[in-house]
PDB file of C-alpha atoms in Angstrom:
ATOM      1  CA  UNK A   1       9.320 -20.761 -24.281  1.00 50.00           C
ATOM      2  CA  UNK A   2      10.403 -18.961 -20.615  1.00 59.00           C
ATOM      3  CA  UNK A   3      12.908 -16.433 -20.444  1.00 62.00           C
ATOM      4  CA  UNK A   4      14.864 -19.220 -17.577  1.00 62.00           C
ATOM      5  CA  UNK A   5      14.586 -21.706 -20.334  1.00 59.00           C
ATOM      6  CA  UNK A   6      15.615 -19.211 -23.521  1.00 55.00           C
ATOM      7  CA  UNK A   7      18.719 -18.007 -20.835  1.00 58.00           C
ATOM      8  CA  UNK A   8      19.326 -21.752 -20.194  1.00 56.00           C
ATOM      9  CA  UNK A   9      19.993 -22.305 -24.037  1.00 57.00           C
ATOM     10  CA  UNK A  10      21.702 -19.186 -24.641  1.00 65.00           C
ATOM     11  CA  UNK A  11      19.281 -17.612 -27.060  1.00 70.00           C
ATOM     12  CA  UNK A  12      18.624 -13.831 -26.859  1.00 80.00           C
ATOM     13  CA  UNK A  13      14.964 -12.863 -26.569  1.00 85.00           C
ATOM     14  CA  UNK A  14      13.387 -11.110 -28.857  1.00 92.00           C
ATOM     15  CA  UNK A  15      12.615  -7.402 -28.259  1.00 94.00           C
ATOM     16  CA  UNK A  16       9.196  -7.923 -28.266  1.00 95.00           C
ATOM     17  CA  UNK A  17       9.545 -10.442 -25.800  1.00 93.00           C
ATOM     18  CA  UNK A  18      11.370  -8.717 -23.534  1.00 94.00           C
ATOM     19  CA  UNK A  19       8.911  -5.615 -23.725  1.00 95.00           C
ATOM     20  CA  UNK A  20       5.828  -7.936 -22.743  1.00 95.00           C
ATOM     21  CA  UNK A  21       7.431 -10.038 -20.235  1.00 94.00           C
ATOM     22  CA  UNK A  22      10.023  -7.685 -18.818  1.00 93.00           C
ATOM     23  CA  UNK A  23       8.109  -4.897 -18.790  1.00 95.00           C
ATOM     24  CA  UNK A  24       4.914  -5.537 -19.022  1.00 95.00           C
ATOM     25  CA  UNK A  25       2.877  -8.492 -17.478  1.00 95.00           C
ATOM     26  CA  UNK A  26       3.286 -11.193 -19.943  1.00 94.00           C
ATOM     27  CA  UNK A  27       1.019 -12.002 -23.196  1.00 92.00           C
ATOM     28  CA  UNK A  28      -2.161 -12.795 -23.582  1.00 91.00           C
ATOM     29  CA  UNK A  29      -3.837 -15.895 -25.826  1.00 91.00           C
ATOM     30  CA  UNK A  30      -4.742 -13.156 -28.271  1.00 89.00           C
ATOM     31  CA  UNK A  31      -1.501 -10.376 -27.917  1.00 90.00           C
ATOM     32  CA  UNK A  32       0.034  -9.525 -31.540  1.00 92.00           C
ATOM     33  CA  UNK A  33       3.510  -8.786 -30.466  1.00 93.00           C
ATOM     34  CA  UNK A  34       4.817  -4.998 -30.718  1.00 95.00           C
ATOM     35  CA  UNK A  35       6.389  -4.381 -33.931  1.00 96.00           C
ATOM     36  CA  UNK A  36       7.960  -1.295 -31.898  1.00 97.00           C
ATOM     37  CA  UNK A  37       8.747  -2.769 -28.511  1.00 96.00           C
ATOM     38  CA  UNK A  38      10.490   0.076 -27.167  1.00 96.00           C
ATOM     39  CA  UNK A  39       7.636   2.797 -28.940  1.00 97.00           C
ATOM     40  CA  UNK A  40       4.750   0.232 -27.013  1.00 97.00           C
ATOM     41  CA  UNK A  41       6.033   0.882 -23.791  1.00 97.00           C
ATOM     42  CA  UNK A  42       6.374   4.540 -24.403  1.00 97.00           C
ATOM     43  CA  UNK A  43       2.785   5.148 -25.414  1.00 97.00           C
ATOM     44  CA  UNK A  44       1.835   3.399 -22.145  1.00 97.00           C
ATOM     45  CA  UNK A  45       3.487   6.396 -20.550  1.00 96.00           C
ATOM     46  CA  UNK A  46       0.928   8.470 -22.013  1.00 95.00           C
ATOM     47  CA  UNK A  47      -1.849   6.044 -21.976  1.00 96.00           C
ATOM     48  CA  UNK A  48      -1.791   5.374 -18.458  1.00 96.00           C
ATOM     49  CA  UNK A  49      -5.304   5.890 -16.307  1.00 95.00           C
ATOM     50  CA  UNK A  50      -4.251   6.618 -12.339  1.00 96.00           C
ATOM     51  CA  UNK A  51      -8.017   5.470 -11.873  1.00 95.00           C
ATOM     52  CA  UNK A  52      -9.611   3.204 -14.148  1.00 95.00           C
ATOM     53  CA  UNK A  53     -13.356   2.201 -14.492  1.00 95.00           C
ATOM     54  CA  UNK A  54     -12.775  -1.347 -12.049  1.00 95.00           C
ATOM     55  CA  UNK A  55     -10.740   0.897  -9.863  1.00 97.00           C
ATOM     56  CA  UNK A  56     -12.368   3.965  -9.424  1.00 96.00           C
ATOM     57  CA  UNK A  57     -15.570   1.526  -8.086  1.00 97.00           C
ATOM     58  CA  UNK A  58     -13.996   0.934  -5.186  1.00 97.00           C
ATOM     59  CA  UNK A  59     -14.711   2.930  -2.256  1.00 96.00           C
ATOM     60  CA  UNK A  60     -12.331   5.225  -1.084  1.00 96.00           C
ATOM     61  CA  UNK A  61     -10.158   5.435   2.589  1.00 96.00           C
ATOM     62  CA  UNK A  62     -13.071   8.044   3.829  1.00 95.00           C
ATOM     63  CA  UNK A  63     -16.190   5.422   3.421  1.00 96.00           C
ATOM     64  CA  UNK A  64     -14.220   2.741   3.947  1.00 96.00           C
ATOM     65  CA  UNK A  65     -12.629   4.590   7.378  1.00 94.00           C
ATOM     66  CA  UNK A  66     -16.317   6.031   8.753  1.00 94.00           C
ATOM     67  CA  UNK A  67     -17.994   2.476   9.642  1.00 92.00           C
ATOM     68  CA  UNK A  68     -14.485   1.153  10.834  1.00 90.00           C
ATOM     69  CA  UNK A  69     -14.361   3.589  13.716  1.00 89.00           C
ATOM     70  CA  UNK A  70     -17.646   3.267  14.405  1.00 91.00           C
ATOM     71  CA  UNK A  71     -17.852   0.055  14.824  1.00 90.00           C
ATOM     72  CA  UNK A  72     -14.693  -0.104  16.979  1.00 86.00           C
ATOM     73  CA  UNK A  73     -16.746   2.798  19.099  1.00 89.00           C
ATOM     74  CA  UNK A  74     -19.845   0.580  19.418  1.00 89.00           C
ATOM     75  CA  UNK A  75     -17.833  -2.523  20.692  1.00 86.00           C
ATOM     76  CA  UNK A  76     -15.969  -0.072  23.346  1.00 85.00           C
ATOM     77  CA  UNK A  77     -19.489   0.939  24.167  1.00 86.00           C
ATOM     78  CA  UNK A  78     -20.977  -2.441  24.601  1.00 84.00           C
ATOM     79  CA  UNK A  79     -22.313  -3.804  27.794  1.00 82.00           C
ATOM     80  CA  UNK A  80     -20.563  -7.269  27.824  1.00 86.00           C
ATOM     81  CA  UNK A  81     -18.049  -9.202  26.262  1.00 87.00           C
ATOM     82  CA  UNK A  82     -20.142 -11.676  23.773  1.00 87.00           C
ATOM     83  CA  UNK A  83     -22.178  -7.727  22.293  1.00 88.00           C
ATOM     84  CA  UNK A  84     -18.486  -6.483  21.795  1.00 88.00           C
ATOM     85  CA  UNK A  85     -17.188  -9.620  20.010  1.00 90.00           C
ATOM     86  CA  UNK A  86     -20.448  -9.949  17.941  1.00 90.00           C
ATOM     87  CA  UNK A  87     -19.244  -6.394  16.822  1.00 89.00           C
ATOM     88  CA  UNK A  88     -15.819  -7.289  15.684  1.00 88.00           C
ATOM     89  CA  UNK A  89     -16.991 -10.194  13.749  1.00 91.00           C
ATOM     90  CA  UNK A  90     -19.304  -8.692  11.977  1.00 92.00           C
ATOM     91  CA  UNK A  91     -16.834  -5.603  11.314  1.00 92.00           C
ATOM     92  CA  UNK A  92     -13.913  -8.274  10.121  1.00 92.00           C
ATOM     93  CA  UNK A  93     -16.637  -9.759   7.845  1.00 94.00           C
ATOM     94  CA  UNK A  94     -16.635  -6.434   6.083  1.00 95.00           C
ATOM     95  CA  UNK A  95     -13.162  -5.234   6.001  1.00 95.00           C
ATOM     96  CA  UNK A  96     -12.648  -8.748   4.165  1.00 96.00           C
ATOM     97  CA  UNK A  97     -15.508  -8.216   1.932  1.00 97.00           C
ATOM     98  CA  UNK A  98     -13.799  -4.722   0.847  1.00 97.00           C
ATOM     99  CA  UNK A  99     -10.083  -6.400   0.809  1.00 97.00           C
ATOM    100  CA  UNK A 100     -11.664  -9.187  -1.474  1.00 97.00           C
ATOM    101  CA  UNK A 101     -13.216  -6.661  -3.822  1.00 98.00           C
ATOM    102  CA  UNK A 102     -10.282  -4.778  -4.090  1.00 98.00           C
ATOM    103  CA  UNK A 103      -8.086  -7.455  -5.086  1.00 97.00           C
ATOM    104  CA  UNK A 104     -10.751  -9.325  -7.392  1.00 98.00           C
ATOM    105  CA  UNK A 105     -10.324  -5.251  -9.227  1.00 97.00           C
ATOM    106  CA  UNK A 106      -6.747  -6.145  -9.092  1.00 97.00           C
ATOM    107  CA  UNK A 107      -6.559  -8.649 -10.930  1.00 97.00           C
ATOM    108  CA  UNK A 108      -9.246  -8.154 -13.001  1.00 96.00           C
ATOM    109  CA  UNK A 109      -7.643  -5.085 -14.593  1.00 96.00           C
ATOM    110  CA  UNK A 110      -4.157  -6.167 -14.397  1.00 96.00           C
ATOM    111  CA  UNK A 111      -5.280  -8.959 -16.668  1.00 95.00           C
ATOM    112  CA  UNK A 112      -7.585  -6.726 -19.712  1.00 95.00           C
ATOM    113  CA  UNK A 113      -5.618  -3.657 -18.886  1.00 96.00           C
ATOM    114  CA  UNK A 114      -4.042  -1.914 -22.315  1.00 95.00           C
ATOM    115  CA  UNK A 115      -0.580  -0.239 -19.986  1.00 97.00           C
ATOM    116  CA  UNK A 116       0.407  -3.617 -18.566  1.00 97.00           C
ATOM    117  CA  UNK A 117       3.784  -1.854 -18.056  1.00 97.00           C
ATOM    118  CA  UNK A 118       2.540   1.227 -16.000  1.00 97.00           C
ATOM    119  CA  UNK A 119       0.718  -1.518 -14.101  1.00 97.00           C
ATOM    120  CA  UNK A 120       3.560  -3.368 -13.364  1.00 96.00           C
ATOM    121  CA  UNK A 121       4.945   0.209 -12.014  1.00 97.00           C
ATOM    122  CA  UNK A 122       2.082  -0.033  -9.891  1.00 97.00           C
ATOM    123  CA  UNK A 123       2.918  -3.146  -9.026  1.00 97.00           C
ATOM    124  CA  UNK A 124       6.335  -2.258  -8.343  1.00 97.00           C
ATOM    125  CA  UNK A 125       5.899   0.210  -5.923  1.00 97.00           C
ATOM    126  CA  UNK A 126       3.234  -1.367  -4.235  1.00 97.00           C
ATOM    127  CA  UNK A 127       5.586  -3.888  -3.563  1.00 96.00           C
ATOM    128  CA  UNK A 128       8.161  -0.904  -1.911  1.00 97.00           C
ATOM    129  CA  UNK A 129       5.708   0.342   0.126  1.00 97.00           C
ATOM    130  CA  UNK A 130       4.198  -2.268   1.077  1.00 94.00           C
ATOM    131  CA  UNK A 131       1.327  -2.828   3.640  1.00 96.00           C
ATOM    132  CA  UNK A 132       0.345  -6.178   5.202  1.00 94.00           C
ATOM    133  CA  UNK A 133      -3.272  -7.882   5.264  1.00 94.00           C
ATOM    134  CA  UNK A 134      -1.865 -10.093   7.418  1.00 95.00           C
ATOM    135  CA  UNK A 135      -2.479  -7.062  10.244  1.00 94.00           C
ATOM    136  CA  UNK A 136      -5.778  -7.269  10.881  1.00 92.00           C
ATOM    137  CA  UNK A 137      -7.055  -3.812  11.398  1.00 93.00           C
ATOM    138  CA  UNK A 138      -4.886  -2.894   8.001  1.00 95.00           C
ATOM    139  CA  UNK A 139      -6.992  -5.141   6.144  1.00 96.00           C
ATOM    140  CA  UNK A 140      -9.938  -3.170   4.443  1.00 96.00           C
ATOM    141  CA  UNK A 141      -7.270   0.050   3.649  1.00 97.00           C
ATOM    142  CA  UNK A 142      -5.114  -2.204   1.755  1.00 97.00           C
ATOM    143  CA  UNK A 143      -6.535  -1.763  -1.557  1.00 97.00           C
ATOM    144  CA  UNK A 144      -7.237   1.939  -1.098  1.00 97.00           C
ATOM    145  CA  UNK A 145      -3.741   2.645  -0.196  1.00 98.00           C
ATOM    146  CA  UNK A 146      -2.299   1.657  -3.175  1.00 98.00           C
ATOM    147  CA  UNK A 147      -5.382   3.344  -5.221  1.00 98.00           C
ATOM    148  CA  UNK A 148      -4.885   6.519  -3.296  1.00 98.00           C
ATOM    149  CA  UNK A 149      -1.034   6.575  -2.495  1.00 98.00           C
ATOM    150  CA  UNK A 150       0.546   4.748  -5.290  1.00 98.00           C
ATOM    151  CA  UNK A 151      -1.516   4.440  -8.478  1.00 98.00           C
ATOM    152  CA  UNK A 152      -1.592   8.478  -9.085  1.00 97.00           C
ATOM    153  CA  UNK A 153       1.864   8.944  -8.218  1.00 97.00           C
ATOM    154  CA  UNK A 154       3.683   6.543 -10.137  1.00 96.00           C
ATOM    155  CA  UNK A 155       4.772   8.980 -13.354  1.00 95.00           C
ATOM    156  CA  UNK A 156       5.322  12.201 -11.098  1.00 94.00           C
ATOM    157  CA  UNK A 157       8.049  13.193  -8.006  1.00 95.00           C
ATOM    158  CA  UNK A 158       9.538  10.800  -5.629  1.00 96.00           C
ATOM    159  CA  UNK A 159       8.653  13.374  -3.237  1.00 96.00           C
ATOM    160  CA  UNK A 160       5.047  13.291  -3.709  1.00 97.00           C
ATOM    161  CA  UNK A 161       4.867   9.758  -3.324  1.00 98.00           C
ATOM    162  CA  UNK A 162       6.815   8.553  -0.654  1.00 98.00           C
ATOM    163  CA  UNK A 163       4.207  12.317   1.277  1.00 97.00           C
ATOM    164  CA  UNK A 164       0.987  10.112  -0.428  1.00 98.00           C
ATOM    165  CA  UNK A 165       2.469   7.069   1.226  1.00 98.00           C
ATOM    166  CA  UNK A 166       3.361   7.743   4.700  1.00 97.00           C
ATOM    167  CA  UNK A 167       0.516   9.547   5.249  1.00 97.00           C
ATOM    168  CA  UNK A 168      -2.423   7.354   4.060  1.00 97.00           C
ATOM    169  CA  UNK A 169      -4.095   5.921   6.810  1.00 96.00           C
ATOM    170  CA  UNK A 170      -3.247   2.385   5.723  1.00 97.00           C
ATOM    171  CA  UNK A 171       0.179   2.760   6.716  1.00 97.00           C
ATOM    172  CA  UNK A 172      -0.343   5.116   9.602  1.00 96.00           C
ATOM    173  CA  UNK A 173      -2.312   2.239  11.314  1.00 95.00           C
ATOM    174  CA  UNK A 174       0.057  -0.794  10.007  1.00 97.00           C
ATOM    175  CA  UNK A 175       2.787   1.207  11.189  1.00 96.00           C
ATOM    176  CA  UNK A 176       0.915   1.877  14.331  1.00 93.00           C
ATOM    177  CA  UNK A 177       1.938   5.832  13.644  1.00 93.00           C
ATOM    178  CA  UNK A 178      -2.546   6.002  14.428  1.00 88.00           C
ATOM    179  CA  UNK A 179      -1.364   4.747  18.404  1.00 85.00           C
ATOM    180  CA  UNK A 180       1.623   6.784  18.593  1.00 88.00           C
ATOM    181  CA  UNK A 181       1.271   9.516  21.287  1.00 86.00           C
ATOM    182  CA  UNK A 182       3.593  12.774  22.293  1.00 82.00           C
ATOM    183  CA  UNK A 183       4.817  12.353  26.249  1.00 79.00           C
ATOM    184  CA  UNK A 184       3.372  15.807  26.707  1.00 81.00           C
ATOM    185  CA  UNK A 185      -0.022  15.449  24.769  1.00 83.00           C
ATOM    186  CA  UNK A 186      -3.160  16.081  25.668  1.00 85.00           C
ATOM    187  CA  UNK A 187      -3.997  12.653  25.507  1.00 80.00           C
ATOM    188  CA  UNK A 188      -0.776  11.361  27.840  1.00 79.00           C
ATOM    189  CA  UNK A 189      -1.572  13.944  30.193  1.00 80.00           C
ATOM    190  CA  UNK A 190      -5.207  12.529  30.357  1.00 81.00           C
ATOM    191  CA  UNK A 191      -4.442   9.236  30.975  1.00 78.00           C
ATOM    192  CA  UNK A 192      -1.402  10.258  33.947  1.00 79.00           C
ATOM    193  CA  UNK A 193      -3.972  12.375  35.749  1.00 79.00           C
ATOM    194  CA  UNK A 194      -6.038   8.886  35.753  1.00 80.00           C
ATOM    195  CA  UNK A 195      -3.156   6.923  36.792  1.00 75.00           C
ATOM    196  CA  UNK A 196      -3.592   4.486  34.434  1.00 70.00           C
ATOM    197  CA  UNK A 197      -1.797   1.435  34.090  1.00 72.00           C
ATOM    198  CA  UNK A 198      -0.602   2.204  31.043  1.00 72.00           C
ATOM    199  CA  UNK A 199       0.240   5.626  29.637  1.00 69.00           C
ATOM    200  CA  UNK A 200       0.230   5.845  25.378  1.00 75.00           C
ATOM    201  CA  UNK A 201       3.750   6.577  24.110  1.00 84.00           C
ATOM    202  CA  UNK A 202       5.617   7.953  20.898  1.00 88.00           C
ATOM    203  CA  UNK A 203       6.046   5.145  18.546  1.00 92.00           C
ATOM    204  CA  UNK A 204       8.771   5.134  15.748  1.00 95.00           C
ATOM    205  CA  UNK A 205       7.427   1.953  13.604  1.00 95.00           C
ATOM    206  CA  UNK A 206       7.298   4.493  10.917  1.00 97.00           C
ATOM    207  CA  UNK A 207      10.005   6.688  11.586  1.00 96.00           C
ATOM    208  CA  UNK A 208      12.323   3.796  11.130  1.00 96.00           C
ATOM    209  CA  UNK A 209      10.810   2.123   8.134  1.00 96.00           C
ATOM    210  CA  UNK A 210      11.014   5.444   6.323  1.00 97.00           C
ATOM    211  CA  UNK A 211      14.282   5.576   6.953  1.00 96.00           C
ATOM    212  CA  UNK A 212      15.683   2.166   6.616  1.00 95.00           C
ATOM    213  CA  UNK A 213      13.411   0.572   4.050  1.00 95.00           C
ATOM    214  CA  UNK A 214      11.378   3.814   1.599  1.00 97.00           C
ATOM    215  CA  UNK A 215      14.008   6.062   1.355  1.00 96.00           C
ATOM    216  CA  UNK A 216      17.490   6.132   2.900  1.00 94.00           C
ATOM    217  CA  UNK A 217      18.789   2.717   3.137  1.00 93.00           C
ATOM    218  CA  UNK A 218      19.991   0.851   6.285  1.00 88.00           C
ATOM    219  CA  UNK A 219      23.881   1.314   5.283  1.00 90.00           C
ATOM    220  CA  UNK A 220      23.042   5.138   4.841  1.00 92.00           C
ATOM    221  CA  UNK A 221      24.604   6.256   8.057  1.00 92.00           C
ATOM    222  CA  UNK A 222      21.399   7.375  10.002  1.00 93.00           C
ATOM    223  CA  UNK A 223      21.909   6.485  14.084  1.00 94.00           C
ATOM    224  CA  UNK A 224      18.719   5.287  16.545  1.00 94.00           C
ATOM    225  CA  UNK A 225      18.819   8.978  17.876  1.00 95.00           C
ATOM    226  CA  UNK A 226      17.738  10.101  14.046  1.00 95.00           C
ATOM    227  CA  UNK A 227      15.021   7.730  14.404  1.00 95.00           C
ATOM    228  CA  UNK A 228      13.224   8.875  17.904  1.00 93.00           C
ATOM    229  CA  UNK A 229      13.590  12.386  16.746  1.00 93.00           C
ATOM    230  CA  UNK A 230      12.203  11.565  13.215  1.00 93.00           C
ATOM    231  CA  UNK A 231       9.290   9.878  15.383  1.00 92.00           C
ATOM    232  CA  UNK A 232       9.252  12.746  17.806  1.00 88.00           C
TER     233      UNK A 232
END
């Protein structure tokens, strides 16, 4: 029976029940329900692997991040427009190959893992932080970043994770913080001294999710001038 249909009847759930459901990610065919509910989730505390086996297979942001920019190099080096899209293809066929992988580890250890309550604190934050595959050039970080920046973080300081997060390169390029350029760089002075059409700017994607949606709140005061100089 649900927990919506045991609230629709007015009967309390067991303890156990609420342990593996409510805290954990629900039973499986062959779960013996804790005789200590609240002692089962406590040992998870203890029991919990930052990097198990399925998980620590995966390849990490540095291998994944070497043939992405080379391959964006080689299509900025090719001679026509078909070589450079032949490129990308073959570079998106990848990054979904590695995306795929990483959630088929997902799942797989979310459903034969012993802490399904630290996972679901994985989950949980995951979920906070949260990075898109819709973006396309996020895709093939999307599993690292919450191997790298959530999954070892989860039982320590706030601190430490929201520093993991923000600065993993899955949310520095799906917060375009990768593109985002100081007025008086090196770079912006480059491309004014070529009088280009377009001259790379500072951009405060990140800066303002920070502040509005990881940490501070959007009814917490801050003004748009905290956000440019947060970005700057």
């Amino acid at each position: 029976m649900s927990d919506q249909i045991m609230q629709i009847l007015d009967v309390p759930l067991p303890p156990a029940a609420v342990a593996v459901n409510r805290f954990g990610l629900g039973a499986r065919p062959d779960d013996v329900p804790p005789k200590d509910p609240k002692g089962w989730l406590r040992d998870q505390l203890e029991a919990y692997q930052a990097r198990p086996p399925m998980i620590a297979a995966l390849p990490n942001s540095e291998a994944i991040a070497i043939p992405y920019f080379q391959s964006r190099r080689q299509a900025n080096r090719a001679s026509d427009a078909e070589a450079k899209q032949a490129i990308y293809a073959a570079s998106r066929s990848d990054h979904r190959r590695v995306y795929r992988a990483a959630v088929n580890a997902r799942i797989a250890n979310a459903l034969t893992t012993d802490t399904p309550f630290t996972e679901r604190l994985v989950h949980f934050w995951a979920n906070h932080f949260a990075i898109s595959a819709d973006k396309v050039t996020t895709v093939p970080f999307v599993g690292s970043f919450e191997n790298e920046a959530i999954r070892p973080h989860i039982m320590g300081n706030f601190d430490d994770l929201v520093f993991a997060v923000e600065r993993h390169p899955g949310m520095l390029i799906y917060l375009d913080q990768a593109s985002s350029i100081g007025a008086q760089s090196t770079m912006a002075q480059r491309a004014r001294s070529r009088n280009a059409p377009r001259v790379p700017g500072m951009n405060e994607n990140l800066a303002r999710e920070i502040m509005e949606l990881h940490t501070l709140g959007v009814r917490s005061g801050y003004t748009q001038s905290d956000v440019t100089e947060f970005a700057r």
